[in-house]
């Protein structure tokens, strides 16, 4: 309730001042409940830095605690105990990581135990690039903003003793260990280990930081939680197992659970600012980033710049009509789209090279946080359409990662391959862009990397560990009860299908044939008995006893990853007609797919089935189901509220589903140039295409809604020409100029 | 038994090769049992580096464990489980500190848990600058040597997998926290926090290190003990609470309990060497120290240089006659004398300045490890006599510490004042040297520092916190049950007496009078009822109920620190005649002092009473008691065996007692130029005095023992002139040329 109210106030405030720009519609609280795992922190588009309120530890008054459950976000709208600002965070992911360098202001006596120094808060405000609250325990107003690589916080203290704490021991990451050093009375520097994302124990990496306070403290020092001692030693050491304050020491402090404190005598409403530069290369680069992007302390300037960057990027799409909430949902989804992948290179172009973490250098943007199993499904297409320049650097980064490490990325995080999820998602991610015409990168090297993943024997294959079975049998048998074998294979099929498209485009006819054939291997899994895909045992027989529904609610399911057979059976987007044939024809297909929705098997929050609603449109007379379901799903899962995402945003994948769906078209099959159409949410959507890539320049989508019930497509014209069917190709779309929907309330 | 045997073999071996040099007599195992807290590690005279076998953790087979009791030495002759070489150690102290950077070779599968990788050992050999053993679990021969600032270890591996581990999590110190980084495949660098000596929580300081292995490893990585996780997280993280190996990461690793591992494929008897440079200023300096003192890997050269340095220093005194054990006891005591204080400056002259740890620069030697409460009693005098050049730099260091921090040192440790024990021992330490004629330092500044300590009100006085009482009442009343008030005051009296001597020498007559009078304040404490000193309550009455024997065996005693009233009552060395008068005359004094020995109240291991045996010689007809008791105490407490020291060596204080006593003279009162004579152990002692300071150049002490029972002095001539009484002044001694004792077996 509180958040919704604040958003309302924010909108009103903005309305009074000026006409609303896209960033003004964004509600960064969307997705901060219901496991959306987004956060309201201050960040620039694709910025390395985010400064995020951290409220997931230290108090039983919180609903969720990072240490007592599986928890992957630094902020929850359901919590209420603030323990500082986390610097550099992940948005919309499903495993705990980053969310460290916790900066906290307090007032009164110095206390470095977060259980005790944490505070309730109120008056939360969040805009793109800005967050603020009031700490009720201390009556301190806190504000945060960010540049691309630096954070800036502003604390307004009451009169008395004010304290600033940097906690290097806690954070969302499960890695520990930091070292810090006082450089001067106002500056510290250090590094902290991060990683172990999704409990991959070797995927670790350091973050380097430099922090500067705007006012020299009265006193400063470190703290460290001391090891628990035993016996006689414990009797002598009053700090055994406790936090010890170091008051007279200013050289290196290292440890698992350390921090830095500054104390001040503050006047009423005295403002102290803290800026932090980070780097994934070195402390020197962290300082260079800080001094370059924030040579002084100027909160308002940094905030204004961040806001402008958001407006620049978000204004690629202008929407008219729809409700205020629709616009907020849409622009917040756009905002979420542009958080990851984010840049990793420092202002001097240096970045940690894939896996070695040696220092590389780039002249463009080097990206990190590649949740590709998610994003290849729709984010890639949207980035190619809306932000082709960014997409080029994203793809170049992926190819460079192959050059550096020998493998294309799967789930890359700050230079480390976490190997989270399955398949080889770089292939469809890149091929989709290539097929749509985005080609200014080294496609031959990319192809080499893709082919290596697709053809290297399993024992030497980082990305396809079960490639021996797959290559010899055409499928992956179930060798362990919960080895997700069918899910693996389905990813290989879509990747192979994309690879065949690319091979063909590059004139590699034999490869094209090979991979096209492999892509059809899904048919092995089709069980006539159940009408679903079904795991196959090593002896070639189907797995029994089989229950296609097993796998709901994250219960483990033989053969399927985080889902059941129904969530995966239709995930052969490259051969929907082939699947329909297996099933006994279009009607059977449509009935079964409709049943998935009717019986509640559909999972809006898990990627393999998110395109399901669009599949109806491939079948004559069934497109109305798409239009109806998409509207229903938008209404059911997407809100202008903290719970306004269906689940983990998956670095923008869920948000992208809404963006496309609200604009009226969706890329239901990666690599396939046809979008499936649906009825737009808005009366008018203006996409400012980058003319360098799309000479037509502007795409206007018009759809006059007479009533809110006008959700069924009667006719669509592209550039004045009526479309046959309910798909539109990439070329048609970007050259249409105007896409006009005629809608009706009847199907 | 094993150690004694090895020493025997060592002696024989040396005898066969050549005439024994002084270092050949040294048995570094003396003091490694019976709480002597010395160690057999490789070290140069006053070297910053020592490389010491660490055997005080990890196994129940050890008699002593550093974590289950009060334990202050990295090595015990009573233990048997070796967990590596500790780099930089303390010798002969009573609180745990240093003893970290634990370097361990193992064979077979990599295991980083010291409980499991530790090993039994045999074939221990120790010489000055050299230590070796054979690890029975692995059949690895280990050898260690050292230069002034660097260590070098040599491991001879069996065929198979060999591992080298650097454990940065464990050590004798109670501080934790380290950071380390791989610089190349053969070099690492880092820092570790040390300190909290005697549980002074703020006296912490970093050690910087660079380590290089002579052979590139097959693989290398880090380990870190992971924090214990709870609930769901613990289920996912297989390393929760366990050691995790980092196999693919080579940037900074920081934490409480971390380490570095290297693995090799080794041939039979393959030798791998590891050198380590340290600094207390910076990693750069640690590397500079390493590259300067050990540009290559040359174990034999480093060892030979260390041995030569020891021979150069030990040969200041040549002894003849006496048993082989006598010589070993004597030269080992000399060896212990020259371990602390040790240099702290790097090869470029940089050192951490007192308390600030800012970088200072010196052209001479800068010293550290000042256990002054111990060493002012006899070590200062011996250093002035035997090593005046070293003593000058020691005193210059102390004065510089005053300039840097505002206070002369009390118990300084690597740039931090630990405030261990009581009083103001810098005063007698320096004054003793000054009065004996060693004066090439800034005595006016030293005096300023001494006077500041002596006269600053208690609330602003680091060294004399109870100065308000002391200055106003002339004594320190007992304000808390165990505040050691009498012990405090006794230290102030001897310091004041010394300060009065210096004031007088500097022409400060008023100060001289003031401090001389203050020095007599001990009389307040004299209780006629008990014939001892006795605590006084704030109201001026004596503390009751009073038991002069309370305080034995480290039980707490009101008014007295680690002792009872008898251990302190005679500690007014500057006014023995005055005390005798209080007691009712010489006979009463002598009877009571003799009773202390007869009833077993004398504590050879605690400094305040160690000069007691010499006090008899101030009284006519009683000097035989000195001669008899000193011989008895030497025989009872000093042996050529691990238990061959009476207790903590106290950075050479116990050893110095033996050195003086075996040579035949002892400085029974700091600042008093008279030595008390006793019968020498040896037939001939030749002291090669430094002619720059003592123009006579050589002092020969002759004493023909007809039988071992000839312990009683019949006559002493100095330069052919018969001495009256049983004392000899500094001037008489250093100008005597020859001091000849005539002895007899009858008193």
PDB file of C-alpha atoms in Angstrom, chain A residues 66-71 96 114 168-170 172 174-179 181 191-193 196 198-206 208 224-227 229-234 236-239 244-258 280-282 352 355-359 416-417, chain B residues 66-71 96 114 168-170 172 174-179 181 191-193 196 198-206 208 224-227 229-234 236-239 244-258 280-282 352 355-359 416-417:
ATOM      1  CA  UNK A  66      18.503 -13.686   2.973  1.00  0.00           C
ATOM      2  CA  UNK A  67      20.073 -16.216   5.301  1.00  0.00           C
ATOM      3  CA  UNK A  68      17.069 -18.251   6.292  1.00  0.00           C
ATOM      4  CA  UNK A  69      15.783 -19.170   2.844  1.00  0.00           C
ATOM      5  CA  UNK A  70      16.595 -19.145  -0.819  1.00  0.00           C
ATOM      6  CA  UNK A  71      16.773 -15.439  -1.503  1.00  0.00           C
ATOM      7  CA  UNK A  96      21.829 -14.690  -4.583  1.00  0.00           C
ATOM      8  CA  UNK A 114      23.668  -4.766  11.610  1.00  0.00           C
ATOM      9  CA  UNK A 168      32.146  -5.427   3.859  1.00  0.00           C
ATOM     10  CA  UNK A 169      31.187  -8.612   5.657  1.00  0.00           C
ATOM     11  CA  UNK A 170      27.582  -8.878   4.696  1.00  0.00           C
ATOM     12  CA  UNK A 172      23.623 -10.906  -0.794  1.00  0.00           C
ATOM     13  CA  UNK A 174      27.479 -16.050  -0.528  1.00  0.00           C
ATOM     14  CA  UNK A 175      31.166 -15.331  -1.011  1.00  0.00           C
ATOM     15  CA  UNK A 176      33.041 -13.696   1.802  1.00  0.00           C
ATOM     16  CA  UNK A 177      36.330 -11.956   2.345  1.00  0.00           C
ATOM     17  CA  UNK A 178      37.380  -8.389   1.833  1.00  0.00           C
ATOM     18  CA  UNK A 179      40.366  -6.147   2.338  1.00  0.00           C
ATOM     19  CA  UNK A 181      42.685   0.369   3.575  1.00  0.00           C
ATOM     20  CA  UNK A 191      38.437  -5.250  -2.725  1.00  0.00           C
ATOM     21  CA  UNK A 192      35.873  -7.871  -1.909  1.00  0.00           C
ATOM     22  CA  UNK A 193      35.293 -11.317  -3.274  1.00  0.00           C
ATOM     23  CA  UNK A 196      29.432 -18.557  -6.215  1.00  0.00           C
ATOM     24  CA  UNK A 198      23.777 -20.408  -8.083  1.00  0.00           C
ATOM     25  CA  UNK A 199      26.318 -22.162  -5.857  1.00  0.00           C
ATOM     26  CA  UNK A 200      28.866 -22.573  -8.567  1.00  0.00           C
ATOM     27  CA  UNK A 201      31.845 -22.665  -6.221  1.00  0.00           C
ATOM     28  CA  UNK A 202      34.538 -21.679  -8.708  1.00  0.00           C
ATOM     29  CA  UNK A 203      32.735 -18.766 -10.381  1.00  0.00           C
ATOM     30  CA  UNK A 204      34.229 -16.103  -8.133  1.00  0.00           C
ATOM     31  CA  UNK A 205      35.567 -12.661  -8.939  1.00  0.00           C
ATOM     32  CA  UNK A 206      36.703  -9.560  -7.089  1.00  0.00           C
ATOM     33  CA  UNK A 208      37.452  -3.243  -6.350  1.00  0.00           C
ATOM     34  CA  UNK A 224      35.928  -7.063  12.424  1.00  0.00           C
ATOM     35  CA  UNK A 225      33.902  -9.871  13.840  1.00  0.00           C
ATOM     36  CA  UNK A 226      36.393 -11.891  15.817  1.00  0.00           C
ATOM     37  CA  UNK A 227      36.795 -15.610  15.617  1.00  0.00           C
ATOM     38  CA  UNK A 229      37.941 -18.558  20.824  1.00  0.00           C
ATOM     39  CA  UNK A 230      37.930 -21.493  23.143  1.00  0.00           C
ATOM     40  CA  UNK A 231      38.899 -22.131  26.717  1.00  0.00           C
ATOM     41  CA  UNK A 232      41.448 -19.898  28.391  1.00  0.00           C
ATOM     42  CA  UNK A 233      41.891 -17.689  25.366  1.00  0.00           C
ATOM     43  CA  UNK A 234      38.201 -16.861  25.280  1.00  0.00           C
ATOM     44  CA  UNK A 236      41.051 -13.315  28.118  1.00  0.00           C
ATOM     45  CA  UNK A 237      39.640 -11.916  24.924  1.00  0.00           C
ATOM     46  CA  UNK A 238      36.547  -9.842  25.504  1.00  0.00           C
ATOM     47  CA  UNK A 239      35.912  -9.770  21.754  1.00  0.00           C
ATOM     48  CA  UNK A 244      35.716  -5.513  17.659  1.00  0.00           C
ATOM     49  CA  UNK A 245      36.227  -1.865  16.875  1.00  0.00           C
ATOM     50  CA  UNK A 246      39.697  -0.917  15.718  1.00  0.00           C
ATOM     51  CA  UNK A 247      40.176   2.676  16.801  1.00  0.00           C
ATOM     52  CA  UNK A 248      43.869   3.312  16.247  1.00  0.00           C
ATOM     53  CA  UNK A 249      44.741   1.431  13.109  1.00  0.00           C
ATOM     54  CA  UNK A 250      44.582   2.564   9.517  1.00  0.00           C
ATOM     55  CA  UNK A 251      46.588   0.107   7.401  1.00  0.00           C
ATOM     56  CA  UNK A 252      45.125  -2.914   5.624  1.00  0.00           C
ATOM     57  CA  UNK A 253      42.204  -4.637   7.305  1.00  0.00           C
ATOM     58  CA  UNK A 254      41.205  -8.001   5.845  1.00  0.00           C
ATOM     59  CA  UNK A 255      38.773 -10.650   6.914  1.00  0.00           C
ATOM     60  CA  UNK A 256      35.461 -12.365   6.482  1.00  0.00           C
ATOM     61  CA  UNK A 257      33.346  -9.902   8.368  1.00  0.00           C
ATOM     62  CA  UNK A 258      34.898  -6.464   8.421  1.00  0.00           C
ATOM     63  CA  UNK A 280      36.277  -5.277 -11.760  1.00  0.00           C
ATOM     64  CA  UNK A 281      39.861  -4.716 -12.856  1.00  0.00           C
ATOM     65  CA  UNK A 282      41.700  -2.836 -10.111  1.00  0.00           C
ATOM     66  CA  UNK A 352      38.367  -8.602 -16.813  1.00  0.00           C
ATOM     67  CA  UNK A 355      37.521 -16.788 -17.094  1.00  0.00           C
ATOM     68  CA  UNK A 356      41.147 -15.651 -16.809  1.00  0.00           C
ATOM     69  CA  UNK A 357      40.144 -12.265 -15.379  1.00  0.00           C
ATOM     70  CA  UNK A 358      43.245 -10.883 -17.060  1.00  0.00           C
ATOM     71  CA  UNK A 359      42.942  -7.294 -18.136  1.00  0.00           C
ATOM     72  CA  UNK A 416      32.923 -16.074 -15.005  1.00  0.00           C
ATOM     73  CA  UNK A 417      30.806 -18.781 -16.598  1.00  0.00           C
TER      74      UNK A 417
ATOM     75  CA  UNK B  66      47.762 -23.000  21.303  1.00  0.00           C
ATOM     76  CA  UNK B  67      43.985 -22.787  21.326  1.00  0.00           C
ATOM     77  CA  UNK B  68      43.145 -24.745  24.416  1.00  0.00           C
ATOM     78  CA  UNK B  69      45.316 -22.902  26.909  1.00  0.00           C
ATOM     79  CA  UNK B  70      47.461 -19.844  27.420  1.00  0.00           C
ATOM     80  CA  UNK B  71      50.230 -20.464  24.957  1.00  0.00           C
ATOM     81  CA  UNK B  96      50.824 -15.310  22.015  1.00  0.00           C
ATOM     82  CA  UNK B 114      45.888 -28.525   9.178  1.00  0.00           C
ATOM     83  CA  UNK B 168      47.349 -17.486   6.328  1.00  0.00           C
ATOM     84  CA  UNK B 169      44.461 -18.298   8.625  1.00  0.00           C
ATOM     85  CA  UNK B 170      46.287 -19.894  11.482  1.00  0.00           C
ATOM     86  CA  UNK B 172      50.098 -18.001  17.119  1.00  0.00           C
ATOM     87  CA  UNK B 174      45.118 -14.010  18.027  1.00  0.00           C
ATOM     88  CA  UNK B 175      44.498 -11.532  15.247  1.00  0.00           C
ATOM     89  CA  UNK B 176      43.005 -12.792  12.034  1.00  0.00           C
ATOM     90  CA  UNK B 177      42.524 -11.584   8.514  1.00  0.00           C
ATOM     91  CA  UNK B 178      44.766 -11.726   5.503  1.00  0.00           C
ATOM     92  CA  UNK B 179      44.762 -10.880   1.846  1.00  0.00           C
ATOM     93  CA  UNK B 181      47.299 -12.328  -4.536  1.00  0.00           C
ATOM     94  CA  UNK B 191      49.424  -8.920   4.005  1.00  0.00           C
ATOM     95  CA  UNK B 192      48.150 -10.304   7.255  1.00  0.00           C
ATOM     96  CA  UNK B 193      47.044  -8.607  10.415  1.00  0.00           C
ATOM     97  CA  UNK B 196      46.521  -8.024  20.142  1.00  0.00           C
ATOM     98  CA  UNK B 198      48.701  -9.801  25.699  1.00  0.00           C
ATOM     99  CA  UNK B 199      45.142  -9.111  24.583  1.00  0.00           C
ATOM    100  CA  UNK B 200      45.668  -5.452  23.986  1.00  0.00           C
ATOM    101  CA  UNK B 201      42.943  -5.127  21.359  1.00  0.00           C
ATOM    102  CA  UNK B 202      44.215  -1.992  19.650  1.00  0.00           C
ATOM    103  CA  UNK B 203      47.883  -2.943  19.327  1.00  0.00           C
ATOM    104  CA  UNK B 204      47.566  -4.387  15.845  1.00  0.00           C
ATOM    105  CA  UNK B 205      49.819  -4.091  12.819  1.00  0.00           C
ATOM    106  CA  UNK B 206      50.169  -5.638   9.391  1.00  0.00           C
ATOM    107  CA  UNK B 208      53.490  -7.702   4.318  1.00  0.00           C
ATOM    108  CA  UNK B 224      39.185 -20.386   2.413  1.00  0.00           C
ATOM    109  CA  UNK B 225      37.196 -21.763   5.267  1.00  0.00           C
ATOM    110  CA  UNK B 226      33.628 -20.865   4.440  1.00  0.00           C
ATOM    111  CA  UNK B 227      31.203 -19.265   6.798  1.00  0.00           C
ATOM    112  CA  UNK B 229      25.411 -21.150   6.518  1.00  0.00           C
ATOM    113  CA  UNK B 230      22.003 -21.822   7.861  1.00  0.00           C
ATOM    114  CA  UNK B 231      18.843 -23.418   6.586  1.00  0.00           C
ATOM    115  CA  UNK B 232      18.223 -23.654   2.888  1.00  0.00           C
ATOM    116  CA  UNK B 233      21.483 -21.999   1.943  1.00  0.00           C
ATOM    117  CA  UNK B 234      23.472 -24.604   3.854  1.00  0.00           C
ATOM    118  CA  UNK B 236      22.833 -25.846  -1.321  1.00  0.00           C
ATOM    119  CA  UNK B 237      26.367 -25.005  -0.396  1.00  0.00           C
ATOM    120  CA  UNK B 238      28.476 -28.085   0.046  1.00  0.00           C
ATOM    121  CA  UNK B 239      31.271 -25.971   1.528  1.00  0.00           C
ATOM    122  CA  UNK B 244      36.792 -24.638  -0.074  1.00  0.00           C
ATOM    123  CA  UNK B 245      39.491 -24.961  -2.694  1.00  0.00           C
ATOM    124  CA  UNK B 246      39.558 -22.212  -5.301  1.00  0.00           C
ATOM    125  CA  UNK B 247      40.975 -23.815  -8.397  1.00  0.00           C
ATOM    126  CA  UNK B 248      40.344 -21.270 -11.126  1.00  0.00           C
ATOM    127  CA  UNK B 249      40.882 -17.913  -9.462  1.00  0.00           C
ATOM    128  CA  UNK B 250      44.060 -15.909  -9.066  1.00  0.00           C
ATOM    129  CA  UNK B 251      43.117 -12.361  -8.086  1.00  0.00           C
ATOM    130  CA  UNK B 252      42.890 -11.102  -4.502  1.00  0.00           C
ATOM    131  CA  UNK B 253      41.757 -13.587  -1.880  1.00  0.00           C
ATOM    132  CA  UNK B 254      40.924 -12.140   1.522  1.00  0.00           C
ATOM    133  CA  UNK B 255      39.422 -13.600   4.647  1.00  0.00           C
ATOM    134  CA  UNK B 256      39.854 -14.881   8.140  1.00  0.00           C
ATOM    135  CA  UNK B 257      41.002 -18.352   7.271  1.00  0.00           C
ATOM    136  CA  UNK B 258      42.602 -18.500   3.866  1.00  0.00           C
ATOM    137  CA  UNK B 280      56.186  -4.076   8.096  1.00  0.00           C
ATOM    138  CA  UNK B 281      55.922  -1.169   5.668  1.00  0.00           C
ATOM    139  CA  UNK B 282      54.628  -2.499   2.357  1.00  0.00           C
ATOM    140  CA  UNK B 352      56.562   1.839  10.490  1.00  0.00           C
ATOM    141  CA  UNK B 355      51.782   4.140  16.780  1.00  0.00           C
ATOM    142  CA  UNK B 356      50.960   5.934  13.513  1.00  0.00           C
ATOM    143  CA  UNK B 357      52.592   3.180  11.409  1.00  0.00           C
ATOM    144  CA  UNK B 358      53.412   5.909   8.915  1.00  0.00           C
ATOM    145  CA  UNK B 359      56.559   5.288   6.951  1.00  0.00           C
ATOM    146  CA  UNK B 416      52.607  -0.503  18.713  1.00  0.00           C
ATOM    147  CA  UNK B 417      52.715   0.107  22.443  1.00  0.00           C
TER     148      UNK B 417
END
